mmCIF file of C-alpha atoms in Angstrom:
data_model
loop_
_atom_site.group_PDB
_atom_site.id
_atom_site.type_symbol
_atom_site.label_atom_id
_atom_site.label_comp_id
_atom_site.label_asym_id
_atom_site.label_seq_id
_atom_site.Cartn_x
_atom_site.Cartn_y
_atom_site.Cartn_z
ATOM 1 C CA MET V 1 1.596 59.321 -8.195
ATOM 2 C CA ALA V 2 0.442 62.566 -6.413
ATOM 3 C CA THR V 3 2.846 64.312 -5.291
ATOM 4 C CA PHE V 4 2.954 66.863 -2.246
ATOM 5 C CA LEU V 5 3.172 69.242 -5.282
ATOM 6 C CA VAL V 6 -0.232 68.320 -6.359
ATOM 7 C CA GLN V 7 -1.758 68.275 -3.216
ATOM 8 C CA GLN V 8 -0.701 71.614 -2.041
ATOM 9 C CA GLN V 9 -2.114 72.687 -5.677
ATOM 10 C CA GLU V 10 -5.781 71.014 -5.099
ATOM 11 C CA LEU V 11 -6.013 72.452 -1.449
ATOM 12 C CA SER V 12 -5.409 75.741 -2.585
ATOM 13 C CA LEU V 13 -8.362 75.365 -5.078
ATOM 14 C CA ARG V 14 -10.382 73.990 -2.824
ATOM 15 C CA LEU V 15 -9.670 76.132 -0.060
ATOM 16 C CA ARG V 16 -9.296 78.870 -2.657
ATOM 17 C CA MET V 17 -5.854 79.842 -0.646
ATOM 18 C CA ASP V 18 -2.724 81.417 -2.010
ATOM 19 C CA LEU V 19 0.917 79.063 -3.070
ATOM 20 C CA THR V 20 3.004 82.048 -3.903
ATOM 21 C CA ASP V 21 1.637 83.528 0.285
ATOM 22 C CA ALA V 22 4.846 81.839 3.103
ATOM 23 C CA ASN V 23 2.325 80.668 5.565
ATOM 24 C CA GLN V 24 -0.495 80.028 3.606
ATOM 25 C CA LEU V 25 1.455 77.386 1.868
ATOM 26 C CA ALA V 26 2.630 76.249 5.895
ATOM 27 C CA LEU V 27 -0.644 75.679 6.692
ATOM 28 C CA ILE V 28 -1.283 73.622 3.858
ATOM 29 C CA LYS V 29 1.856 71.939 3.613
ATOM 30 C CA ARG V 30 0.910 71.284 7.371
ATOM 31 C CA TRP V 31 -2.839 70.125 7.152
ATOM 32 C CA ILE V 32 -1.341 67.780 5.230
ATOM 33 C CA ASN V 33 1.086 65.728 6.637
ATOM 34 C CA ARG V 34 -1.798 66.135 10.223
ATOM 35 C CA ALA V 35 -4.167 63.910 7.784
ATOM 36 C CA GLN V 36 -1.168 61.356 6.714
ATOM 37 C CA GLN V 37 -0.275 60.656 10.259
ATOM 38 C CA GLU V 38 -4.495 61.097 11.271
ATOM 39 C CA ILE V 39 -4.711 57.849 8.699
ATOM 40 C CA TRP V 40 -0.963 55.590 9.570
ATOM 41 C CA ALA V 41 -2.321 56.253 14.085
ATOM 42 C CA GLU V 42 -4.698 54.253 13.308
ATOM 43 C CA GLU V 43 -4.500 50.580 12.180
ATOM 44 C CA ASP V 44 -1.450 48.809 11.656
ATOM 45 C CA TRP V 45 -1.416 49.570 7.680
ATOM 46 C CA ASN V 46 -0.412 46.637 5.293
ATOM 47 C CA PHE V 47 1.571 48.822 3.851
ATOM 48 C CA ALA V 48 2.697 49.777 7.084
ATOM 49 C CA LEU V 49 4.493 46.976 8.215
ATOM 50 C CA ASP V 50 8.581 45.923 7.926
ATOM 51 C CA ARG V 51 10.749 43.408 8.610
ATOM 52 C CA GLN V 52 13.850 43.673 9.857
ATOM 53 C CA ILE V 53 17.153 41.171 11.368
ATOM 54 C CA LEU V 54 18.709 42.067 14.423
ATOM 55 C CA GLN V 55 21.876 39.951 14.725
ATOM 56 C CA THR V 56 22.799 39.209 18.512
ATOM 57 C CA VAL V 57 26.022 39.603 19.779
ATOM 58 C CA VAL V 58 28.228 36.926 21.862
ATOM 59 C CA ASP V 59 30.285 37.372 25.723
ATOM 60 C CA VAL V 60 32.890 37.997 25.231
ATOM 61 C CA THR V 61 35.802 36.260 27.060
ATOM 62 C CA ALA V 62 38.717 36.339 25.735
ATOM 63 C CA GLY V 63 42.676 37.143 27.992
ATOM 64 C CA THR V 64 42.017 39.184 31.711
ATOM 65 C CA VAL V 65 41.658 41.761 33.527
ATOM 66 C CA SER V 66 42.999 44.244 36.428
ATOM 67 C CA VAL V 67 41.845 47.171 37.504
ATOM 68 C CA THR V 68 42.226 49.470 40.790
ATOM 69 C CA ALA V 69 39.885 50.068 43.952
ATOM 70 C CA SER V 70 37.616 53.484 42.921
ATOM 71 C CA ASP V 71 39.031 53.662 39.551
ATOM 72 C CA ALA V 72 37.039 53.346 35.965
ATOM 73 C CA THR V 73 40.259 51.738 33.600
ATOM 74 C CA VAL V 74 39.852 48.331 33.061
ATOM 75 C CA THR V 75 42.995 47.060 31.409
ATOM 76 C CA GLY V 76 43.416 44.125 29.128
ATOM 77 C CA ALA V 77 46.413 40.905 28.920
ATOM 78 C CA SER V 78 45.277 39.191 25.616
ATOM 79 C CA THR V 79 42.149 40.849 25.366
ATOM 80 C CA ASN V 80 40.367 42.000 22.334
ATOM 81 C CA PHE V 81 38.150 45.669 22.860
ATOM 82 C CA ASP V 82 37.345 47.639 20.277
ATOM 83 C CA SER V 83 34.730 50.435 19.849
ATOM 84 C CA THR V 84 31.774 47.643 19.778
ATOM 85 C CA HIS V 85 31.938 47.190 22.715
ATOM 86 C CA ILE V 86 31.461 50.810 24.008
ATOM 87 C CA GLY V 87 27.022 51.071 24.947
ATOM 88 C CA SER V 88 28.484 47.677 25.749
ATOM 89 C CA TYR V 89 28.865 46.103 29.697
ATOM 90 C CA ILE V 90 31.565 44.109 31.724
ATOM 91 C CA GLN V 91 30.993 42.099 34.720
ATOM 92 C CA PHE V 92 34.513 40.612 37.103
ATOM 93 C CA SER V 93 35.468 37.823 38.014
ATOM 94 C CA SER V 94 35.628 39.129 41.456
ATOM 95 C CA SER V 95 31.703 41.056 41.851
ATOM 96 C CA ASN V 96 28.031 40.261 40.227
ATOM 97 C CA ASN V 97 27.782 43.457 39.242
ATOM 98 C CA TRP V 98 27.694 45.049 35.566
ATOM 99 C CA TYR V 99 29.128 48.192 34.461
ATOM 100 C CA LYS V 100 28.559 49.700 31.241
ATOM 101 C CA ILE V 101 31.417 50.809 29.338
ATOM 102 C CA THR V 102 31.605 54.409 27.429
ATOM 103 C CA ALA V 103 35.187 54.591 26.084
ATOM 104 C CA VAL V 104 37.814 52.415 24.682
ATOM 105 C CA ALA V 105 41.007 53.326 24.294
ATOM 106 C CA SER V 106 42.347 50.451 22.984
ATOM 107 C CA ALA V 107 42.705 46.487 22.450
ATOM 108 C CA THR V 108 43.650 46.342 26.237
ATOM 109 C CA SER V 109 42.253 49.388 27.877
ATOM 110 C CA LEU V 110 38.822 50.578 28.557
ATOM 111 C CA THR V 111 36.841 52.783 30.381
ATOM 112 C CA ILE V 112 33.915 52.509 32.715
ATOM 113 C CA GLU V 113 30.691 54.451 33.607
ATOM 114 C CA SER V 114 31.509 54.218 37.076
ATOM 115 C CA ASP V 115 34.241 53.580 40.092
ATOM 116 C CA TYR V 116 34.918 49.747 40.463
ATOM 117 C CA VAL V 117 33.821 49.572 43.911
ATOM 118 C CA GLY V 118 35.857 46.785 44.662
ATOM 119 C CA THR V 119 37.273 47.338 48.164
ATOM 120 C CA THR V 120 41.373 45.847 46.966
ATOM 121 C CA ASP V 121 42.409 45.915 43.040
ATOM 122 C CA LEU V 122 41.832 43.140 40.455
ATOM 123 C CA SER V 123 44.000 41.650 38.825
ATOM 124 C CA ALA V 124 44.626 39.070 35.835
ATOM 125 C CA GLY V 125 40.969 39.078 36.520
ATOM 126 C CA THR V 126 38.220 37.030 34.652
ATOM 127 C CA TYR V 127 35.296 38.869 33.166
ATOM 128 C CA THR V 128 32.297 38.747 30.923
ATOM 129 C CA ILE V 129 31.779 41.858 28.337
ATOM 130 C CA ARG V 130 27.665 42.064 27.240
ATOM 131 C CA LYS V 131 25.239 42.664 25.009
ATOM 132 C CA ILE V 132 22.425 43.951 27.142
ATOM 133 C CA PHE V 133 20.543 46.213 24.615
ATOM 134 C CA TYR V 134 20.004 46.116 21.296
ATOM 135 C CA SER V 135 18.898 49.239 19.094
ATOM 136 C CA LEU V 136 15.969 48.918 16.621
ATOM 137 C CA GLY V 137 16.095 50.314 13.453
ATOM 138 C CA SER V 138 15.107 54.805 12.125
ATOM 139 C CA THR V 139 12.271 53.543 10.393
ATOM 140 C CA VAL V 140 10.155 51.176 13.428
ATOM 141 C CA GLU V 141 7.544 52.254 15.004
ATOM 142 C CA HIS V 142 6.575 49.973 17.435
ATOM 143 C CA ILE V 143 7.045 45.835 17.649
ATOM 144 C CA LEU V 144 4.187 43.778 16.170
ATOM 145 C CA THR V 145 5.997 40.559 16.674
ATOM 146 C CA ALA V 146 8.843 38.103 16.984
ATOM 147 C CA ARG V 147 10.563 34.995 15.564
ATOM 148 C CA GLN V 148 13.877 33.546 15.983
ATOM 149 C CA MET V 149 15.093 32.512 11.926
ATOM 150 C CA ILE V 150 17.628 29.479 13.762
ATOM 151 C CA SER V 151 13.769 27.276 15.515
ATOM 152 C CA PRO V 152 9.369 27.741 14.781
ATOM 153 C CA ALA V 153 9.963 29.393 17.787
ATOM 154 C CA THR V 154 9.062 32.870 18.751
ATOM 155 C CA VAL V 155 10.250 35.510 20.706
ATOM 156 C CA GLU V 156 7.806 37.031 22.719
ATOM 157 C CA LEU V 157 7.701 40.879 22.956
ATOM 158 C CA VAL V 158 7.879 41.505 27.370
ATOM 159 C CA ASP V 159 7.444 45.052 28.993
ATOM 160 C CA PHE V 160 9.949 45.219 31.495
ATOM 161 C CA ARG V 161 8.406 45.805 34.495
ATOM 162 C CA GLU V 162 6.809 42.829 33.731
ATOM 163 C CA PHE V 163 10.196 41.035 32.910
ATOM 164 C CA ASP V 164 11.536 42.753 35.847
ATOM 165 C CA ILE V 165 8.912 40.499 37.908
ATOM 166 C CA PHE V 166 8.923 37.729 36.696
ATOM 167 C CA VAL V 167 12.931 37.136 35.560
ATOM 168 C CA PRO V 168 14.747 38.846 38.104
ATOM 169 C CA SER V 169 17.900 36.282 37.563
ATOM 170 C CA VAL V 170 19.805 37.836 33.945
ATOM 171 C CA THR V 171 23.255 36.461 33.339
ATOM 172 C CA SER V 172 21.357 32.744 31.859
ATOM 173 C CA THR V 173 21.515 32.649 28.307
ATOM 174 C CA GLY V 174 21.297 30.417 25.989
ATOM 175 C CA ASP V 175 18.861 30.824 22.789
ATOM 176 C CA PRO V 176 16.507 33.813 23.136
ATOM 177 C CA LEU V 177 13.021 33.707 23.896
ATOM 178 C CA ILE V 178 12.287 36.994 24.803
ATOM 179 C CA MET V 179 12.733 40.523 23.992
ATOM 180 C CA VAL V 180 12.592 43.112 26.777
ATOM 181 C CA LEU V 181 11.635 46.397 25.377
ATOM 182 C CA PHE V 182 13.142 49.576 27.340
ATOM 183 C CA GLY V 183 12.611 52.283 25.776
ATOM 184 C CA GLN V 184 15.119 54.268 22.761
ATOM 185 C CA ASP V 185 18.222 55.223 22.515
ATOM 186 C CA SER V 186 20.338 58.599 21.914
ATOM 187 C CA SER V 187 19.245 58.129 18.213
ATOM 188 C CA ASN V 188 16.046 57.684 19.429
ATOM 189 C CA ASN V 189 16.384 54.224 17.974
ATOM 190 C CA LEU V 190 14.146 51.872 19.813
ATOM 191 C CA ARG V 191 16.191 50.329 22.332
ATOM 192 C CA VAL V 192 15.272 45.532 23.576
ATOM 193 C CA SER V 193 16.823 43.906 25.451
ATOM 194 C CA LEU V 194 17.216 39.204 24.870
ATOM 195 C CA TYR V 195 16.684 36.654 27.732
ATOM 196 C CA PRO V 196 19.112 34.201 27.801
ATOM 197 C CA SER V 197 21.261 35.867 27.380
ATOM 198 C CA PRO V 198 22.890 35.001 23.712
ATOM 199 C CA SER V 199 24.825 31.650 23.587
ATOM 200 C CA ALA V 200 25.930 32.180 19.861
ATOM 201 C CA ILE V 201 25.443 34.665 17.255
ATOM 202 C CA GLU V 202 21.401 34.104 15.224
ATOM 203 C CA ASN V 203 19.410 35.742 13.433
ATOM 204 C CA ILE V 204 16.017 37.037 15.481
ATOM 205 C CA GLU V 205 12.836 38.929 12.764
ATOM 206 C CA VAL V 206 11.533 41.138 13.661
ATOM 207 C CA ARG V 207 8.417 42.765 12.400
ATOM 208 C CA PHE V 208 7.349 45.834 13.452
ATOM 209 C CA LYS V 209 5.693 48.933 11.610
ATOM 210 C CA LYS V 210 7.251 52.724 9.575
ATOM 211 C CA LYS V 211 7.130 54.968 11.540
ATOM 212 C CA ALA V 212 5.749 57.768 8.640
ATOM 213 C CA VAL V 213 7.588 60.898 7.381
ATOM 214 C CA ASP V 214 6.408 64.442 6.998
ATOM 215 C CA LEU V 215 6.744 65.284 3.337
ATOM 216 C CA SER V 216 8.452 68.230 2.995
ATOM 217 C CA SER V 217 9.546 68.544 -0.691
ATOM 218 C CA ASP V 218 7.379 68.546 -3.604
ATOM 219 C CA SER V 219 8.293 65.661 -5.547
ATOM 220 C CA ASP V 220 7.786 63.461 -1.879
ATOM 221 C CA VAL V 221 4.832 60.172 -2.337
ATOM 222 C CA SER V 222 2.803 59.471 0.676
ATOM 223 C CA VAL V 223 3.744 56.326 1.580
ATOM 224 C CA ILE V 224 -0.269 56.389 2.247
ATOM 225 C CA PRO V 225 -1.662 54.290 -0.999
ATOM 226 C CA ASN V 226 -2.138 57.208 -4.511
ATOM 227 C CA LYS V 227 -5.738 56.054 -4.520
ATOM 228 C CA TRP V 228 -6.607 56.602 0.032
ATOM 229 C CA ASN V 229 -3.552 59.545 -0.807
ATOM 230 C CA GLU V 230 -5.478 61.186 -3.370
ATOM 231 C CA THR V 231 -8.691 60.911 -1.131
ATOM 232 C CA VAL V 232 -8.924 60.387 1.791
ATOM 233 C CA MET V 233 -5.158 62.093 2.258
ATOM 234 C CA ILE V 234 -7.030 65.223 1.380
ATOM 235 C CA ASP V 235 -10.092 64.798 3.679
ATOM 236 C CA GLY V 236 -8.265 65.171 5.774
ATOM 237 C CA ALA V 237 -6.628 68.203 5.030
ATOM 238 C CA LEU V 238 -9.382 69.840 3.823
ATOM 239 C CA ALA V 239 -11.356 69.008 7.387
ATOM 240 C CA GLN V 240 -8.917 70.990 8.193
ATOM 241 C CA GLY V 241 -8.499 74.122 6.393
ATOM 242 C CA TYR V 242 -12.154 74.614 6.308
ATOM 243 C CA ASP V 243 -12.188 74.905 9.813
ATOM 244 C CA TYR V 244 -9.356 77.453 9.732
ATOM 245 C CA LEU V 245 -11.524 79.799 7.285
ATOM 246 C CA SER V 246 -14.711 79.190 9.717
ATOM 247 C CA ASN V 247 -13.856 82.174 11.695
ATOM 248 C CA GLY V 248 -17.116 81.267 13.610
ATOM 249 C CA ASN V 249 -19.172 81.082 10.735
ATOM 250 C CA THR V 250 -21.520 78.568 11.048
ATOM 251 C CA GLY V 251 -21.757 77.980 7.284
ATOM 252 C CA MET V 252 -17.512 77.221 6.948
ATOM 253 C CA LEU V 253 -18.116 75.686 10.400
ATOM 254 C CA SER V 254 -21.089 72.536 9.473
ATOM 255 C CA GLN V 255 -18.647 71.967 5.907
ATOM 256 C CA ALA V 256 -15.648 70.897 8.330
ATOM 257 C CA THR V 257 -17.994 68.324 10.692
ATOM 258 C CA SER V 258 -18.694 67.043 6.856
ATOM 259 C CA MET V 259 -15.661 66.589 5.730
ATOM 260 C CA TYR V 260 -14.169 65.460 8.900
ATOM 261 C CA GLN V 261 -16.898 62.957 9.108
ATOM 262 C CA LYS V 262 -16.029 62.386 5.098
ATOM 263 C CA PHE V 263 -12.693 61.795 6.085
ATOM 264 C CA ARG V 264 -13.684 59.057 9.248
ATOM 265 C CA ILE V 265 -15.249 57.518 6.843
ATOM 266 C CA GLY V 266 -13.033 56.799 4.363
ATOM 267 C CA ILE V 267 -10.678 55.374 7.359
ATOM 268 C CA ASP V 268 -13.140 52.903 8.006
ATOM 269 C CA ARG V 269 -13.068 52.107 3.867
ATOM 270 C CA MET V 270 -9.501 51.588 3.519
ATOM 271 C CA LYS V 271 -9.878 49.639 7.076
ATOM 272 C CA ALA V 272 -12.060 46.759 5.446
ATOM 273 C CA LEU V 273 -10.325 46.531 2.061
ATOM 274 C CA ASP V 274 -6.672 46.532 4.434
ATOM 275 C CA ARG V 275 -6.672 43.119 5.622
ATOM 276 C CA PRO V 276 -7.645 40.164 3.065
ATOM 277 C CA ASP V 277 -10.643 37.502 3.638
ATOM 278 C CA SER V 278 -8.799 34.629 4.365
ATOM 279 C CA GLY V 279 -11.454 32.900 1.597
ATOM 280 C CA LYS V 280 -13.605 31.947 3.733
ATOM 281 C CA HIS V 281 -17.179 32.126 3.266
ATOM 282 C CA GLN V 282 -19.884 30.965 6.117
ATOM 283 C CA VAL V 283 -21.799 27.620 4.462
ATOM 284 C CA ILE V 284 -25.683 28.312 3.882
ATOM 285 C CA GLN V 285 -27.636 24.572 6.112
ATOM 286 C CA SER V 286 -31.117 23.708 4.640
ATOM 287 C CA ARG V 287 -33.754 24.173 7.403
ATOM 288 C CA GLU V 288 -33.870 19.799 6.434
ATOM 289 C CA SER V 289 -30.691 19.093 8.058
ATOM 290 C CA ILE V 290 -30.545 20.522 11.042
ATOM 291 C CA ASN V 291 -30.872 18.446 14.088
ATOM 292 C CA THR V 292 -34.347 19.085 15.880
ATOM 293 C CA PRO V 293 -35.599 17.562 19.418
ATOM 294 C CA SER V 294 -37.107 14.213 19.473
ATOM 295 C CA GLY V 295 -40.778 13.736 20.559
ATOM 296 C CA PRO V 296 -44.407 15.421 20.057
ATOM 297 C CA ARG V 297 -44.094 18.670 19.270
ATOM 298 C CA LEU V 298 -45.821 20.736 22.481
ATOM 299 C CA PRO V 299 -48.806 23.032 21.310
ATOM 300 C CA TYR V 300 -47.782 27.207 22.130
ATOM 301 C CA LYS V 301 -47.252 28.304 26.102
ATOM 302 C CA TYR V 302 -47.561 24.249 27.324
ATOM 303 C CA GLY V 303 -47.098 24.675 30.614
ATOM 304 C CA VAL V 304 -47.937 28.221 30.970
ATOM 305 C CA SER V 305 -50.437 28.894 33.736
#
């Protein structure tokens, strides 16, 4: 396998650069990683795909709560609040408003993001705590498909703007049929909502394209398959190197252009080989088996004056 160090050595030889020079070494590393990122962005490569299970969370309603008007502290009775509720939302029986939970002090005390807007205090009221946003794993670049595991049902991916137009009310519960894409969480992981809100704990399979991680340690190996990171990836890095070193030299610029074209041809070859065909082949038919119009054959340009 071509390690990051082997790739650096290859470039330094081809470009006549010195790996002991910190500045030149930094450039070589950057060119290799840029080439990897450009290849990665071209396609949802088979080698870039992965899956994860998103396990749903059901609503919490046990016990009762009390909250003072214009206050952010919620006091529970026979409740079991815990840290997993931070980031979820709570709705009180007194109104349709939802409040984000920002802290949990104990099993009977939590704090909401904004003050309770009721004009009177709520005492021993019912409530619903709901997980509205689910964060996906740190390796997820973008989602390709999602499906329920308990039934052969696809979970449709929908942009939040489109969802807001067609589904203005989000209070329904049941088996999720829609996954709404909505930005990133504080750790820059993709975030989604499910509709209807899950009424039971179930697994949803999410298939996704992974993020390309830059190479850093000399022993790192690219996620690009070896046969391509030793050829196509190196060509992409060389194209950048020749362009940098040209300094207006026409010959060197031409060499950079030529190498970039080679890099692009290499990516096209990767695309052609990345997707296996379905085993189908075109059937060649005899001309004699092709249906032809019945009746006499008319002279060439018959009826043309």
